[in-house]
Short mmCIF file of C-alpha atoms in Angstrom, two decimals:
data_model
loop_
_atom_site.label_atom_id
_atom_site.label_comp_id
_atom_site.label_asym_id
_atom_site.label_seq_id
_atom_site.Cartn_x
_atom_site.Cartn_y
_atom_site.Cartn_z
CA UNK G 1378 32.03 5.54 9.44
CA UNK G 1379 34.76 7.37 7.32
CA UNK G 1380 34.40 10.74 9.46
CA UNK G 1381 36.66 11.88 12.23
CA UNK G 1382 33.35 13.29 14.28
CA UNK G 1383 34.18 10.29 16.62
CA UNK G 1384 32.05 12.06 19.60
CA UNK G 1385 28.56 11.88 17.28
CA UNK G 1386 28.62 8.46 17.71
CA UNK G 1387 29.44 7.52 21.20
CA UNK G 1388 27.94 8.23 24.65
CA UNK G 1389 30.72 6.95 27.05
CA UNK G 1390 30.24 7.17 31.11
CA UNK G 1391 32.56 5.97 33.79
CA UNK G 1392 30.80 2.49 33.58
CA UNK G 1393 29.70 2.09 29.89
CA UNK G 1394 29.98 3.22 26.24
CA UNK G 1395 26.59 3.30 23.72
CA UNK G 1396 27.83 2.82 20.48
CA UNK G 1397 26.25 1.99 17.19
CA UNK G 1398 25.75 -1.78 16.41
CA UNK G 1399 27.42 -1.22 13.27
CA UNK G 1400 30.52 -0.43 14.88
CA UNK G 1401 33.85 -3.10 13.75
CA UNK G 1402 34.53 -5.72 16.87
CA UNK G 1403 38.23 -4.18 16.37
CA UNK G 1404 36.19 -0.78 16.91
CA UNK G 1405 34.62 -1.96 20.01
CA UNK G 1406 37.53 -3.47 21.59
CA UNK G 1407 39.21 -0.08 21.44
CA UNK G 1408 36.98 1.84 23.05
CA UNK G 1409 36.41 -0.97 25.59
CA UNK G 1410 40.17 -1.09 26.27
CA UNK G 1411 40.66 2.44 26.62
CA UNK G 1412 38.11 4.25 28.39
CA UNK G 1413 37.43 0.47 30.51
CA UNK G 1414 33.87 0.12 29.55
CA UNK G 1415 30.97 -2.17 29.02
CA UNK G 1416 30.28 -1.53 25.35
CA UNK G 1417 26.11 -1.43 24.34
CA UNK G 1418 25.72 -1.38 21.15
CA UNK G 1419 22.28 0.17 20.24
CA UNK G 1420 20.70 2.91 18.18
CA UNK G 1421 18.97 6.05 19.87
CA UNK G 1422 15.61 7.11 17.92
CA UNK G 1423 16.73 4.59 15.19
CA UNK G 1424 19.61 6.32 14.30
CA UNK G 1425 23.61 6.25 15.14
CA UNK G 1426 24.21 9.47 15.96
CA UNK G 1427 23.99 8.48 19.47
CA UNK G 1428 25.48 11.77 21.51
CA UNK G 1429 22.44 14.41 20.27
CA UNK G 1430 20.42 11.52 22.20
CA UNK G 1431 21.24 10.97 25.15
CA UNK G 1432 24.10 12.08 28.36
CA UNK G 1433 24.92 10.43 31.69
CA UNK G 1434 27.23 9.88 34.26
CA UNK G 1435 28.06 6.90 36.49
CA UNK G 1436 24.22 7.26 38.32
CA UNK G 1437 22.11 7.14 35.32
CA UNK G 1438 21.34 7.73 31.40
CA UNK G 1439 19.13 10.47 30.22
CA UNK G 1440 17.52 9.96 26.81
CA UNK G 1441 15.45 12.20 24.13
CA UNK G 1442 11.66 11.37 23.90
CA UNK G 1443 12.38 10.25 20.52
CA UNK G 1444 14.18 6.88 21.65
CA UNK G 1445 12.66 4.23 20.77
CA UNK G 1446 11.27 1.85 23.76
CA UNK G 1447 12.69 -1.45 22.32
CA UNK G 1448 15.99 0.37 22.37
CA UNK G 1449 15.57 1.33 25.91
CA UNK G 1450 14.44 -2.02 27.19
CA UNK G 1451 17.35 -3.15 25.53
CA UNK G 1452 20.01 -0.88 27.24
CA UNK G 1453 18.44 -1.51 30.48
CA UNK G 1454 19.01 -5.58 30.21
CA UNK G 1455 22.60 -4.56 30.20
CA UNK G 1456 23.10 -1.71 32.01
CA UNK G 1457 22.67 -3.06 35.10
CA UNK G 1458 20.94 -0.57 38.23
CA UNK G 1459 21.75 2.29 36.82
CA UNK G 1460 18.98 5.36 36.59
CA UNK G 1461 17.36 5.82 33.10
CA UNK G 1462 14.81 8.45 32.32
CA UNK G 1463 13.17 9.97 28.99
CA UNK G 1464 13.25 14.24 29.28
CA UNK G 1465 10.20 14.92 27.76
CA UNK G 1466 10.96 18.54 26.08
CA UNK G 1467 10.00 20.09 22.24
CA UNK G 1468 13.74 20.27 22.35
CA UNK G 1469 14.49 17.05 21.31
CA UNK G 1470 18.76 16.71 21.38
CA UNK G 1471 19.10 16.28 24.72
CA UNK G 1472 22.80 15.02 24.47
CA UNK G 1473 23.66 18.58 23.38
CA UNK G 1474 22.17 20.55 26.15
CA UNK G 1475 23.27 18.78 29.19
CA UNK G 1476 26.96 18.42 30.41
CA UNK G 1477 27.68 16.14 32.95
CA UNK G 1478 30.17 14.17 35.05
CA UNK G 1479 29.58 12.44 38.68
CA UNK G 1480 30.17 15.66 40.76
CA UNK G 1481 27.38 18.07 38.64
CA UNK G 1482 25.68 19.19 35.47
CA UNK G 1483 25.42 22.45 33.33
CA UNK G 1484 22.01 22.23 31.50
CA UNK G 1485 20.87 24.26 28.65
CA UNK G 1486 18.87 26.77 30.08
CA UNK G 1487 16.45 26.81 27.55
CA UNK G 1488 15.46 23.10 29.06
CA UNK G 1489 11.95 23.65 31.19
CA UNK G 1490 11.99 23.26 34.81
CA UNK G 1491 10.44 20.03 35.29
CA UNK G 1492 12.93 18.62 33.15
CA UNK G 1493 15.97 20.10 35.11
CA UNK G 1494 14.51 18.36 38.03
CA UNK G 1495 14.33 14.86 36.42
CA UNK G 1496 17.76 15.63 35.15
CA UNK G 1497 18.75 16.13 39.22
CA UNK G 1498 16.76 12.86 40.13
CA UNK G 1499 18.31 10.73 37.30
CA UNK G 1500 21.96 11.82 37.50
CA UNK G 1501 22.05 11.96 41.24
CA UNK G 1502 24.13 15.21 41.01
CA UNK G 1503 23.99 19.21 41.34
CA UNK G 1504 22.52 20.91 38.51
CA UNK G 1505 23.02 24.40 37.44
CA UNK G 1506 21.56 26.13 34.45
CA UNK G 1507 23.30 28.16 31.98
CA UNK G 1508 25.27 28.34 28.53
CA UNK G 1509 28.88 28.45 27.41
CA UNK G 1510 30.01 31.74 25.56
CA UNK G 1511 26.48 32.62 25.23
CA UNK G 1512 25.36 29.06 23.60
CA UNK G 1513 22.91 27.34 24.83
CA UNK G 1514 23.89 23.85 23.24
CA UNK G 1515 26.52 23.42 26.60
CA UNK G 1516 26.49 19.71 26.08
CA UNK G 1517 28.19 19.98 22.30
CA UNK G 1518 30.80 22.60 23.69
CA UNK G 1519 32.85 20.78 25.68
CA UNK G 1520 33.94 17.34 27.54
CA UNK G 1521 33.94 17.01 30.85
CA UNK G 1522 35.33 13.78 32.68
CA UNK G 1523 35.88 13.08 36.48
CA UNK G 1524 39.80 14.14 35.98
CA UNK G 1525 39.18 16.99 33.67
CA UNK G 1526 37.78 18.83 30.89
CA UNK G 1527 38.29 20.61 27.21
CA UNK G 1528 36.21 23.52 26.73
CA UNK G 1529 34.67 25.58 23.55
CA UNK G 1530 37.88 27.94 22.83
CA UNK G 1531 35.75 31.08 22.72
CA UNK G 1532 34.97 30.35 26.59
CA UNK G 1533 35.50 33.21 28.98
CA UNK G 1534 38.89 33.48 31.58
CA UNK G 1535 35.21 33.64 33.72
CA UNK G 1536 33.30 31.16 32.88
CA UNK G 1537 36.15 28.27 32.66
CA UNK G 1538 36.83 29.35 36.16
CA UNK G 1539 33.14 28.90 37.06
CA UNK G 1540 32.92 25.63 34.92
CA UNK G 1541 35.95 24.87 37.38
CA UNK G 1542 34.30 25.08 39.89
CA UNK G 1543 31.05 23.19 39.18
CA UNK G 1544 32.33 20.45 37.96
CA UNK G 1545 35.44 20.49 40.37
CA UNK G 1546 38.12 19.67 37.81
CA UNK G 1547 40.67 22.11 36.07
CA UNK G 1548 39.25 23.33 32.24
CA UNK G 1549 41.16 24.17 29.54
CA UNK G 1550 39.80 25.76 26.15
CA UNK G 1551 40.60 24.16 22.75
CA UNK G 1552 39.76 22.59 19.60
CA UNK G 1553 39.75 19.25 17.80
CA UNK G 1554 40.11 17.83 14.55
CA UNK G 1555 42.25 20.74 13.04
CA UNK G 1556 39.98 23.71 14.50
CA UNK G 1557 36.55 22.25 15.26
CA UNK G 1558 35.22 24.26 18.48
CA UNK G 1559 32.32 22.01 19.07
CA UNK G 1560 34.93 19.50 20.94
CA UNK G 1561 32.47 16.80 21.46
CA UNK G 1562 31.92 15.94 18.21
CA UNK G 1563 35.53 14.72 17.93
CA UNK G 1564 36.18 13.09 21.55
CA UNK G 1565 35.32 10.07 23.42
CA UNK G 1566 36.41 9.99 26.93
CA UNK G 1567 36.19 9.17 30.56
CA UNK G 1568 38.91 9.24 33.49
CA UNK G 1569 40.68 6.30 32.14
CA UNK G 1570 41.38 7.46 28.83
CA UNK G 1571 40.08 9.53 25.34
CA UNK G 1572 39.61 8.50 21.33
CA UNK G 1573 40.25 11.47 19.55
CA UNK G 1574 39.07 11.86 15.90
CA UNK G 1575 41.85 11.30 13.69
CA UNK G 1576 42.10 14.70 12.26
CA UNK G 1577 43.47 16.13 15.11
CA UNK G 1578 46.69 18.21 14.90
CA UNK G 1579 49.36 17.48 16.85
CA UNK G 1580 49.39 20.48 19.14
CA UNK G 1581 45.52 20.05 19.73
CA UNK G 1582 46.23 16.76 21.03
CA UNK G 1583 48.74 17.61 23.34
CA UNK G 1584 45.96 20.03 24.90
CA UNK G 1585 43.11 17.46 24.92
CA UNK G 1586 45.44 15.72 26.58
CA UNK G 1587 47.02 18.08 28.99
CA UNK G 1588 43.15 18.94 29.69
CA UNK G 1589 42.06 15.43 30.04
CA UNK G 1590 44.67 14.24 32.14
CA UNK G 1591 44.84 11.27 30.04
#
């Protein structure tokens, strides 16, 4: 869409990719080559910014109250038995306050409590709340696979230890797309691979990379 913010428009899991219908076959076929995916193609609250909208891992899909339900009935038909649940919040980006792979999740702590818990239920994993270098947007600050993870640079020797932990994979801190900290808005990824906006220098790939483990 003649932006390198690859990450705004993808929500990619171990098992699938939502992407916007508008997306090239050619455009498709890469993703579903290199990450390994099922590719839905779908809008989220009638728009294709899809990552404010929605996170997941392999066990489910969370979405923002403001998706649509004919957009939801239609991920379902092809997502198979995987767990799907609105989080009903005034905070309405949901994509950008959780961060999640299959072994935990950090979730904004600004998020209420029942919504946490739904969060739990839906992603089948251990959920801690928090922020990233004081931010509580954690899902926008970083990307976090089953192999590894690239973190907001301004992260704490701390806190990527802690992140570490939780999410049992090493961190590392960097940028993307020539010194963009907000690392998910130029990344798609999973264990089997990562699209990285085309901006990217050539030493911030070799991190994402490094980090990644791809």
């Amino acid at each position: 869409f003649g932006t390198a913010e690859v990450g705004l428009f993808a929500v990619p899991t171990e098992r699938l990719c939502l992407v916007p219908p508008q997306l090239k076959p050619r455009q498709k076929k890469l993703i579903e080559d290199v990450l390994g995916v099922t590719v839905i193609p779908t809008t989220l609250a009638g728009s294709i910014l899809l990552a404010p909208m929605a996170a997941g891992n392999s066990n489910g899909l969370l979405f923002s109250s403001m998706v649509l339900d004919e957009e939801l009935e239609a991920i379902k038909k092809l997502a198979g038995d995987l767990n799907m649940g609105v989080i009903e919040s005034k905070y309405t980006a949901i994509g950008n306050l959780v961060l999640a792979n299959d072994h935990a999740a950090l979730v904004s702590s600004i998020l209420p409590k029942r919504a946490v818990k739904k969060i739990e239920d839906i992603l089948g994993v251990e959920v801690v709340t928090g922020k990233i270098a004081g931010r509580s947007y954690v899902g926008s600050l970083a990307v976090i696979t089953n192999i590894g993870g690239i973190v907001f640079a301004e992260v704490s020797e701390e806190e990527e230890k802690n992140l570490s932990e939780l999410f049992k994979v090493d961190i590392i801190p960097g940028t993307v797309n020539n010194g963009v900290r907000y690392v998910r808005s130029g990344i798609i990824a999973n264990s089997r691979g990562a699209i990285i906006g085309s901006m990217t220098t050539g030493p911030e790939l070799m991190t994402i990379s490094r980090a990644l483990g791809v």
